[in-house]
Coordinates of C-alpha atoms in Angstrom, one line a residue:
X226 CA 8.9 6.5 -20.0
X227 CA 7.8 5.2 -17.0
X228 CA 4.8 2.7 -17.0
X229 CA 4.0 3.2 -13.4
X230 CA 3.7 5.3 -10.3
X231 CA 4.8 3.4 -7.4
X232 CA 4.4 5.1 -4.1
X233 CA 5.4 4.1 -0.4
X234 CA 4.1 5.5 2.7
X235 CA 6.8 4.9 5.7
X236 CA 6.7 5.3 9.1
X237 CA 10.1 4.2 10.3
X238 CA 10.7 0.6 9.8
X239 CA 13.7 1.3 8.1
X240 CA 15.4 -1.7 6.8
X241 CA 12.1 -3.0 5.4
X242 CA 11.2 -0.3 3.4
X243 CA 14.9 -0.3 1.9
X244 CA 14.1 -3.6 0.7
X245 CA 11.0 -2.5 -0.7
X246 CA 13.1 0.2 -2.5
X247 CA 15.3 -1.7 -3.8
X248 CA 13.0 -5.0 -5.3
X249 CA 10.6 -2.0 -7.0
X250 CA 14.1 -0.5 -8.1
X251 CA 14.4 -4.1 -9.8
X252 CA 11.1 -4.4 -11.6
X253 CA 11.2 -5.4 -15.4
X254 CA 8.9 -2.3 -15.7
X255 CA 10.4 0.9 -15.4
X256 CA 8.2 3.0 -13.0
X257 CA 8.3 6.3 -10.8
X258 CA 8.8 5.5 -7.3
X259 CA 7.6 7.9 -4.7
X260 CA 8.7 7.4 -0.8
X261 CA 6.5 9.2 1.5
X262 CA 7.9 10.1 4.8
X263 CA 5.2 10.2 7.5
X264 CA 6.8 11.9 10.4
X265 CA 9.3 9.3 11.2
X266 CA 12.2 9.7 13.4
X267 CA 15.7 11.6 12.4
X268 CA 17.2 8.1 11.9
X269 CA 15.0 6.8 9.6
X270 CA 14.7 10.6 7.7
X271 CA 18.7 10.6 7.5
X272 CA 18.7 6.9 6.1
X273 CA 16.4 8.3 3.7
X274 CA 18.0 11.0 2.1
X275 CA 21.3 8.7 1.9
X276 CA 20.0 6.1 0.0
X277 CA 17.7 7.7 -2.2
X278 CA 19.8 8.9 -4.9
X279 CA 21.7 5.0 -5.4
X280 CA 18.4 3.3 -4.8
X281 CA 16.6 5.9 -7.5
X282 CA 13.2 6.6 -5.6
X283 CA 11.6 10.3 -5.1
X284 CA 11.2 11.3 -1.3
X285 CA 8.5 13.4 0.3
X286 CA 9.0 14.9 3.6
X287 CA 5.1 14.9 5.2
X288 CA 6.4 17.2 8.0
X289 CA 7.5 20.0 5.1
X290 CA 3.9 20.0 3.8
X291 CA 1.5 19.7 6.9
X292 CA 1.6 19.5 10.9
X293 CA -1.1 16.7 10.9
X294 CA -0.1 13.3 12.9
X295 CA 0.7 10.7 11.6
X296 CA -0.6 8.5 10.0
X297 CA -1.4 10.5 6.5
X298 CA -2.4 8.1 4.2
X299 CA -5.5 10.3 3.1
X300 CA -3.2 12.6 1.9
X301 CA -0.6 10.5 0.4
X302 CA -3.8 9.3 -1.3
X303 CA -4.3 12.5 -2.9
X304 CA -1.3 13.8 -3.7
X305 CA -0.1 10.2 -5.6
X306 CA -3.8 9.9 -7.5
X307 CA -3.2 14.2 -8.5
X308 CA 0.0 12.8 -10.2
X309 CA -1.1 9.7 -11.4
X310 CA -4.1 11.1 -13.3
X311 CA -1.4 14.3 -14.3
X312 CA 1.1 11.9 -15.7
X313 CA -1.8 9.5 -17.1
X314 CA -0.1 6.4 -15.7
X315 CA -1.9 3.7 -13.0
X316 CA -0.9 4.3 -9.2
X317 CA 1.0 1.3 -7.5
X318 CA 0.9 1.3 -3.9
X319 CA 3.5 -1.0 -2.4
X320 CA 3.6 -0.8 1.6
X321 CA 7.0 -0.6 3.3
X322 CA 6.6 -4.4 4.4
X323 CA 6.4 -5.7 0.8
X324 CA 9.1 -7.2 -1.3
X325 CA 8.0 -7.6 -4.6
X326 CA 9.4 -9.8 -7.7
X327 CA 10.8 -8.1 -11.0
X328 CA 7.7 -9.1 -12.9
X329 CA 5.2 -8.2 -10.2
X330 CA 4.3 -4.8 -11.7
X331 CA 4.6 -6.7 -15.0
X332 CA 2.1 -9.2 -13.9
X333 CA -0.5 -6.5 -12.3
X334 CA -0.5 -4.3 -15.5
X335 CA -1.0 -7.4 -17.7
X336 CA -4.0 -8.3 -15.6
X337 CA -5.3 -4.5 -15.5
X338 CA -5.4 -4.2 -19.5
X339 CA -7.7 -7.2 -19.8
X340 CA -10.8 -4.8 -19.7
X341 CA -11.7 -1.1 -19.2
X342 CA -13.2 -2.2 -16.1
X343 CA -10.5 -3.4 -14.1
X344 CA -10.7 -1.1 -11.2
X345 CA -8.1 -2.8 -8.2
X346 CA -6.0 -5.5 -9.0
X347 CA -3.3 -6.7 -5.9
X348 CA -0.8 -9.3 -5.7
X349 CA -1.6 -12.0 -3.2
X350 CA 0.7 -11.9 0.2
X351 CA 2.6 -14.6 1.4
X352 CA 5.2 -15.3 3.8
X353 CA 9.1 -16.5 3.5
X354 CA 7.8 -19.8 2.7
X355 CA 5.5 -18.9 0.5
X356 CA 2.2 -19.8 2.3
X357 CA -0.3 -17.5 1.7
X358 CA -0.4 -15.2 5.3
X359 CA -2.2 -12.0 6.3
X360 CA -4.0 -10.3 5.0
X361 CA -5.1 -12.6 2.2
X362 CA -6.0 -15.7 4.6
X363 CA -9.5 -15.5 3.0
X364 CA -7.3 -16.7 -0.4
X365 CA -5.6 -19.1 0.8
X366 CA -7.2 -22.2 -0.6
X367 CA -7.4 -20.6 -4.3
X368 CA -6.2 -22.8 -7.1
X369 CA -7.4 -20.2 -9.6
X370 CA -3.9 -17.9 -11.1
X371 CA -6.5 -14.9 -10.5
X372 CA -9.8 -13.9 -9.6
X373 CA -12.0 -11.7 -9.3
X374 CA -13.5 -10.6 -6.1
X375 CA -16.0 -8.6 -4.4
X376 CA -14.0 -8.6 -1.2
X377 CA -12.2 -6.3 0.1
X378 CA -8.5 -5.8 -1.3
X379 CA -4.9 -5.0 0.7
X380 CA -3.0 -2.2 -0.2
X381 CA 0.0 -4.2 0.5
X382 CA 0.6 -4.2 -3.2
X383 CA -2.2 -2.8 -5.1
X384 CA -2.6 -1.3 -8.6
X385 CA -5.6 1.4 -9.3
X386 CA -6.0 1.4 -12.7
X387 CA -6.5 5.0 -14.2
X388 CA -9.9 4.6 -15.2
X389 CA -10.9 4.2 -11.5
X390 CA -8.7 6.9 -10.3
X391 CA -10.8 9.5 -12.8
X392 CA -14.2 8.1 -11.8
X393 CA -13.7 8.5 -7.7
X394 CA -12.0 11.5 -6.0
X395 CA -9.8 10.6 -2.8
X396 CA -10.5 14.4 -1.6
X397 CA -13.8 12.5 -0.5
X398 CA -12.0 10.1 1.7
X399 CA -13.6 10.2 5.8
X400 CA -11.4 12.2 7.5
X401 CA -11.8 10.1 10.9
X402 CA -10.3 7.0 9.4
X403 CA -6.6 6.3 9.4
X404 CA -6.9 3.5 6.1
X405 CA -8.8 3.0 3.5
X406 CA -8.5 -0.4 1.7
X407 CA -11.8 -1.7 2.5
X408 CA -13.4 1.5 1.7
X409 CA -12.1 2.1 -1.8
X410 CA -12.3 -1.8 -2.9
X411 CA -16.0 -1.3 -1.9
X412 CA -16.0 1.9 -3.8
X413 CA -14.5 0.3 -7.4
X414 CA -17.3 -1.9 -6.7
X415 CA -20.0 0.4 -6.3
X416 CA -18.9 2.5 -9.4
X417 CA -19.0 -0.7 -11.9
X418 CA -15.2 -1.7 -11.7
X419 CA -13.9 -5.3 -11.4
X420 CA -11.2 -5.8 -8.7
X421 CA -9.1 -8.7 -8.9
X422 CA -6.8 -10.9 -7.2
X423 CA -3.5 -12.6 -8.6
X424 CA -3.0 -15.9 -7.1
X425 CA 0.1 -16.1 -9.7
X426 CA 2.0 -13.0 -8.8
X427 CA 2.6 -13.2 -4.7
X428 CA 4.9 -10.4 -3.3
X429 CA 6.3 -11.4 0.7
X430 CA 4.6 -9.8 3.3
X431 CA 6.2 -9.3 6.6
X432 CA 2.9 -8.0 8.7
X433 CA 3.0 -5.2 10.3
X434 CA 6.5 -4.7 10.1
X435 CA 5.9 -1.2 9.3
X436 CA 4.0 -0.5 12.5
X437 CA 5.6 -2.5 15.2
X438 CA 3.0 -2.1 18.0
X439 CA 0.4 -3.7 16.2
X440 CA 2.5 -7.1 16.5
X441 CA 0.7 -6.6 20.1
X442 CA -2.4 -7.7 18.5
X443 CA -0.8 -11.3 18.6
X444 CA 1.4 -10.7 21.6
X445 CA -0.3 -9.4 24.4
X446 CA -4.3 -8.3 22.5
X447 CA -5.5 -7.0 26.0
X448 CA -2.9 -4.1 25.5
X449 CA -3.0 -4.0 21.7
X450 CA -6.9 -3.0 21.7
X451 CA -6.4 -0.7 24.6
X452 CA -4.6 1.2 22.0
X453 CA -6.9 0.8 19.6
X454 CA -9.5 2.1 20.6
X455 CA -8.6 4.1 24.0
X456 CA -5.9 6.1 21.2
X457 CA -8.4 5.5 18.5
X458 CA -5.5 4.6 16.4
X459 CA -5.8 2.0 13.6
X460 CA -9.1 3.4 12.3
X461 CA -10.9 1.3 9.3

């Protein structure tokens, strides 16, 4: 039976989130994973449906269940935490510019059982060299194998623990915003839940390879916050 439900929200970025696919496929814990397709293009769609069956992940076409833009993650939100609390198992999210370890998910659950009050627990992200990188650059002179934070989490590769995903509905997510880390690592917070941060278990992080144009933020930032907030895209 599987320990786990992993989910994935994609936007293209194709080759990455094959990797993802295929280190979760590897875990020493078997899970459920769940690929959710937001609106990416025919290629990526195509590349999709061919691998899914040899890699051994669940796909979910956004476009067959709504005509909202991109990005969805409010509803991938909902949908995953329905299941999760229908299958009584945690919810994984592990973005599509993750690679994970075989004993990552391993690692997260074993820190997740210490107490009935674990609420978030995420792996710390680092680069090919293993230097802790973004988003975690707040980390990066921790000794400590874990700790515990007040912070706000990633949900590069974060485990809700099913205790927090009965206590706090994602129906009640703003609508106007396009992601929701900060807001629901505040939230596990407010309701009495400990998140936590495991120094000891890093997964690589290749930023924003899963939405390319936000590499402008480094590249050219005049341009990059024209987008922002001109498009309004990006919303925290």
């Amino acid at each position: 039976m599987p320990e786990v439900l992993v989910i994935t929200p994609v936007k293209n970025s194709v080759e990455t989130t094959l990797d993802t696919s295929k280190a979760i496929r590897n875990s020493s814990v078997k899970v459920t994973h769940v690929i959710f397709n937001d609106f990416s293009t025919e290629e990526t769609k195509a590349v999709l449906e061919k691998n899914k069956a040899e890699i051994g992940y669940e796909l979910i076409h956004l476009e067959d269940i709504t005509d909202h833009p991109s990005p969805n993650y409010k509803m991938v939100l909902q949908i995953a935490q329905k299941r999760a609390l229908e299958e009584k198992l945690p919810l994984l999210v592990v973005e599509s510019d993750v690679v994970i370890h075989p004993d990552t998910i391993e690692k997260l659950l074993q820190a997740m059982k210490k107490d009935d009050k674990s609420g978030l627990v995420g792996s710390v992200t680092v680069d090919d060299k293993g230097e802790v990188n973004f988003p975690y650059l707040k980390f990066k002179g921790v000794k400590e194998p874990e700790i515990l934070t007040n912070r706000s989490l990633s949900f590069c590769c974060t485990l809700f623990s099913p205790e927090f995903l009965e206590s706090y509905s994602f129906t009640g997510l703003d609508e106007a915003k396009d992601w929701y880390d900060t807001f629901i690592s505040k939230k596990a917070i407010e309701l009495g839940f400990q998140n936590r941060v495991l120094m000891n278990a890093p997964v690589w992080h290749r930023p924003h390879a899963s939405r390319p144009w936000k590499q402008l933020k480094y590249t050219n930032p005049l341009k990059y916050y024209f987008l922002k907030f001109w498009k309004g895209w990006d919303k925290i």
